[in-house]
């Protein structure tokens, strides 16, 4: 009995973890109009429905654009900061690190609210661009932390060797530092894409006419349970999971001996 | 290479990130702080150094109530999530053969990567009046009438716990596997039972991981608007929900800002209380 | 507190990998035993079997005459000193040392008194309130010893205990371990890959290779008369001279030798460098010195034998007036220090 207990717990935990996902995906294939038991189907009609819905497709494209662009900016800024802090002696570097990491400990709602107030004061106007700015704010600390943590001594020695052999700083970065950091950069980029891609509250506060997918889903939610929502939700989940699996298979697998 | 040369270059690399953080995080935060000291007269904003918004928090019952509700939910979620996640992390770290551990962990936290909105909606499917749980219980003959699960605090807590069990499993697992197995061997070798080994050795050594995970849970949970809004309905409001109400219906930015500052103060307080064990750099 | 250890026909598999092969060993109570071998030879696996961390696939472990094969570590009269020491970082030295007694339900005052006694034994009683991270490597190692001994085990198992220490500290810890073992009389089983450490410390050396015991005996016997070619090589530098055995007589480039108990066919004649020199009872002919290096107590010379020009031998010569490179020397060996093994042994 005591030998079985861990496995029973594991099974119960997985049931709990996958119950909502299973309900979401299963009833996205519902043939009827309500995503609740009994299951009728399977049918792909709701997928056909959302794929031909211009608003949903526009929101999906917007989400991907914001995610990729903000992740790229966050990675570049994060890399430069990590390189500057790891390779150069700077006054107050502990303070700078703390400042760069600080947005991690503040809820997205507060980050969004602060930006909303400032943007309204400056009369800049809300758009996908402002949502992207917000996403860089929340992803920059992650990118910085991931890249900074992987700039170890081994790397520094390789950089010194390159410098010793006559490479200037630009060539050291492009020929030695960046290739050696590729796994960390990929991890930071994909993590940022995943987080930004399904982030809701900042996008909700900082967009107006063009919206991202989570905001679109939010407005559809007002009309209650619908297999359409299941279909979109399953799609969003599938895309996030793909990003995570790509990261796992192509980046983390390689790091293991 | 001279140090003077280096000193010029370092800031060049750090500056873009610093400017970004300053312009889009520090400045908005300061503006928000100033905003919390302003007042709204009719529909016009009056800048000033008034503590009226903070006074309102204690004077108006629904505001004070929201702070209490947020604290109650967050503490419940944090405690329940730690208690549920620890055994799961333990089983993955110590019962599953090493070559399958990474896969098991990946599977255990895969739904973690779903968006808040989608995940909360999925729980609504499960907990709704016509949802999976009610239908299953009815068909098993355990209940005759559907029970109210959605739009309750229970639903909010369930949705949160689901998310944070996965997060905490990840942090606690990371902590468990980096412990040398010799600690447990040494304890058992010296006569400790499995429980004593856990109580005197493994638990104290994983406390930093637990506290770090619990702190993250606290921060993310108390600031979340989506989960209580979708799953809790409007039966009781949390602080983020009240903030959104202020922004939407009344455009009361000063009060919303004051509430945001209160949230941050609570988080800072919790940070100070747990700082002794926090290892944010270990994440 | 001490007990003999008896291992009978131990076999262990990790999946398809045969990690321990027919291990049979009998030690006396109060003996200092070292398990010596290269990494992967099974010595650490054997120690884990003794400690109860691995249940052997086959065979029995008896400690003090009682069958312990399937008894968990907590209920064995053994304790282990781990390679990484595994000191509990959140406990003081006193609490670390008293841990086993606390688990056994010993009252606070008594276990603290015992902890102090043990810390005294290893010279750390002044630091009883410190935490492990405040100590040096050598001090941590002493605390690990005190902790393992505090529960008065019959057998102490040491897993490469000196591996993390620098050479000088290792030497002094060897002496200390041995003197502590003498004073308390507990059976020590000590795993190491360093043959000098094994010789310095052990009453009995067990040489292991590929999961087997190659040889077991006193350091002097294994060094001088190893039972196998592997043991001969592992214990120190060895000259290999090809030979052909027939009817108990070995024929080499420089003459014939008696080789009882060696099967007919190709064989290897082994002579330690210090058994080769300018005097001895076995003439191996003239040789040319190719190079020399000075080691203080001796000069190591590489020589080419006139009778076998392809063969390079190493000899330790007296440090006074050594021959220079190119010099001709008449070489002798001591017959008693020669071992002959069948090739492919």
Tab-separated table of C-alpha atoms in Angstrom, chain A residues 20-157:
chain	number	residue	atom	x	y	z
A	20	UNK	CA	-9.216	21.562	-17.548
A	21	UNK	CA	-6.950	21.098	-20.569
A	22	UNK	CA	-8.729	17.865	-21.478
A	23	UNK	CA	-12.151	19.521	-21.142
A	24	UNK	CA	-10.941	22.451	-23.235
A	25	UNK	CA	-9.582	20.336	-26.074
A	26	UNK	CA	-12.279	17.642	-26.029
A	27	UNK	CA	-15.191	20.056	-26.302
A	28	UNK	CA	-13.490	22.065	-29.010
A	29	UNK	CA	-14.536	19.098	-31.174
A	30	UNK	CA	-18.124	19.318	-29.894
A	31	UNK	CA	-20.724	19.122	-32.605
A	32	UNK	CA	-23.407	20.887	-30.565
A	33	UNK	CA	-23.565	24.483	-29.416
A	34	UNK	CA	-22.437	24.047	-25.810
A	35	UNK	CA	-19.018	22.801	-24.641
A	36	UNK	CA	-20.422	20.620	-21.855
A	37	UNK	CA	-21.199	16.894	-21.534
A	38	UNK	CA	-22.469	14.873	-23.217
A	39	UNK	CA	-19.852	14.926	-25.933
A	40	UNK	CA	-21.287	14.916	-29.449
A	41	UNK	CA	-18.994	14.745	-32.372
A	42	UNK	CA	-16.194	14.844	-33.118
A	43	UNK	CA	-16.547	17.802	-35.433
A	44	UNK	CA	-14.159	20.392	-36.798
A	45	UNK	CA	-16.873	22.966	-37.406
A	46	UNK	CA	-15.717	25.320	-34.630
A	47	UNK	CA	-12.162	25.313	-35.931
A	48	UNK	CA	-13.491	26.122	-39.412
A	49	UNK	CA	-15.591	28.819	-37.781
A	50	UNK	CA	-12.722	30.595	-36.032
A	51	UNK	CA	-10.264	30.155	-38.892
A	52	UNK	CA	-12.657	32.054	-41.144
A	53	UNK	CA	-13.309	34.737	-38.516
A	54	UNK	CA	-11.377	37.837	-39.581
A	55	UNK	CA	-11.335	39.398	-36.112
A	56	UNK	CA	-9.876	36.283	-34.515
A	57	UNK	CA	-7.300	35.850	-37.260
A	58	UNK	CA	-6.303	39.513	-37.066
A	59	UNK	CA	-5.933	39.225	-33.293
A	60	UNK	CA	-3.826	36.086	-33.722
A	61	UNK	CA	-1.517	37.835	-36.171
A	62	UNK	CA	-1.296	40.853	-33.859
A	63	UNK	CA	-0.376	38.621	-30.932
A	64	UNK	CA	2.382	36.894	-32.868
A	65	UNK	CA	3.758	40.196	-34.104
A	66	UNK	CA	3.812	41.772	-30.672
A	67	UNK	CA	5.307	38.610	-29.164
A	68	UNK	CA	8.142	38.256	-31.675
A	69	UNK	CA	8.972	41.956	-31.799
A	70	UNK	CA	8.919	42.510	-28.046
A	71	UNK	CA	10.897	39.305	-27.415
A	72	UNK	CA	13.528	40.397	-29.932
A	73	UNK	CA	13.889	43.848	-28.355
A	74	UNK	CA	13.997	42.355	-24.847
A	75	UNK	CA	16.696	39.878	-25.922
A	76	UNK	CA	18.889	42.541	-27.532
A	77	UNK	CA	18.608	44.907	-24.571
A	78	UNK	CA	19.038	42.020	-22.116
A	79	UNK	CA	22.113	40.727	-23.917
A	80	UNK	CA	23.805	44.120	-24.095
A	81	UNK	CA	23.148	44.787	-20.423
A	82	UNK	CA	24.339	41.306	-19.406
A	83	UNK	CA	27.503	41.700	-21.485
A	84	UNK	CA	28.202	45.140	-20.058
A	85	UNK	CA	27.696	43.981	-16.488
A	86	UNK	CA	29.463	40.640	-16.757
A	87	UNK	CA	32.498	41.852	-18.688
A	88	UNK	CA	33.119	45.365	-17.487
A	89	UNK	CA	33.686	46.739	-14.048
A	90	UNK	CA	30.928	49.250	-13.453
A	91	UNK	CA	30.294	51.422	-10.430
A	92	UNK	CA	27.068	50.403	-8.666
A	93	UNK	CA	26.647	47.240	-10.707
A	94	UNK	CA	24.665	45.526	-7.938
A	95	UNK	CA	22.221	48.432	-7.972
A	96	UNK	CA	21.923	48.271	-11.775
A	97	UNK	CA	21.251	44.535	-11.648
A	98	UNK	CA	18.593	45.101	-8.989
A	99	UNK	CA	16.940	47.815	-11.065
A	100	UNK	CA	16.901	45.653	-14.202
A	101	UNK	CA	15.374	42.713	-12.296
A	102	UNK	CA	12.855	44.839	-10.349
A	103	UNK	CA	9.911	44.588	-12.805
A	104	UNK	CA	9.829	40.825	-12.102
A	105	UNK	CA	8.570	41.402	-8.573
A	106	UNK	CA	5.771	43.765	-9.602
A	107	UNK	CA	2.486	42.401	-10.893
A	108	UNK	CA	1.699	42.904	-14.553
A	109	UNK	CA	-1.391	44.850	-13.559
A	110	UNK	CA	0.723	47.498	-11.845
A	111	UNK	CA	3.221	47.683	-14.727
A	112	UNK	CA	0.279	48.122	-17.094
A	113	UNK	CA	-1.458	50.686	-14.919
A	114	UNK	CA	1.655	52.837	-14.571
A	115	UNK	CA	2.270	52.777	-18.337
A	116	UNK	CA	-1.391	53.513	-19.029
A	117	UNK	CA	-1.278	56.625	-16.846
A	118	UNK	CA	1.917	57.895	-18.486
A	119	UNK	CA	0.753	57.159	-22.028
A	120	UNK	CA	-2.524	58.926	-21.413
A	121	UNK	CA	-0.696	61.944	-19.948
A	122	UNK	CA	1.609	62.193	-22.957
A	123	UNK	CA	-1.270	61.747	-25.374
A	124	UNK	CA	0.658	59.063	-27.267
A	125	UNK	CA	-2.450	56.965	-27.909
A	126	UNK	CA	-2.911	53.263	-27.226
A	127	UNK	CA	-1.951	50.699	-29.862
A	128	UNK	CA	-0.215	47.388	-30.396
A	129	UNK	CA	3.000	49.393	-30.160
A	130	UNK	CA	2.292	50.503	-26.592
A	131	UNK	CA	1.356	46.944	-25.631
A	132	UNK	CA	4.690	45.852	-27.099
A	133	UNK	CA	6.522	48.418	-24.947
A	134	UNK	CA	4.814	46.929	-21.892
A	135	UNK	CA	5.810	43.408	-22.917
A	136	UNK	CA	9.432	44.433	-23.261
A	137	UNK	CA	9.280	45.860	-19.725
A	138	UNK	CA	8.162	42.499	-18.290
A	139	UNK	CA	10.401	40.332	-20.485
A	140	UNK	CA	13.597	42.354	-20.216
A	141	UNK	CA	14.339	41.208	-16.626
A	142	UNK	CA	13.900	37.557	-17.639
A	143	UNK	CA	16.102	37.875	-20.716
A	144	UNK	CA	18.733	39.743	-18.743
A	145	UNK	CA	18.710	37.200	-15.896
A	146	UNK	CA	18.894	34.161	-18.190
A	147	UNK	CA	21.709	35.569	-20.327
A	148	UNK	CA	23.626	37.039	-17.390
A	149	UNK	CA	23.498	33.709	-15.549
A	150	UNK	CA	25.017	31.857	-18.500
A	151	UNK	CA	27.979	34.197	-18.970
A	152	UNK	CA	30.346	32.091	-16.918
A	153	UNK	CA	34.099	32.102	-16.461
A	154	UNK	CA	34.617	29.522	-19.214
A	155	UNK	CA	33.111	31.978	-21.655
A	156	UNK	CA	35.237	34.801	-20.360
A	157	UNK	CA	38.384	32.767	-20.930
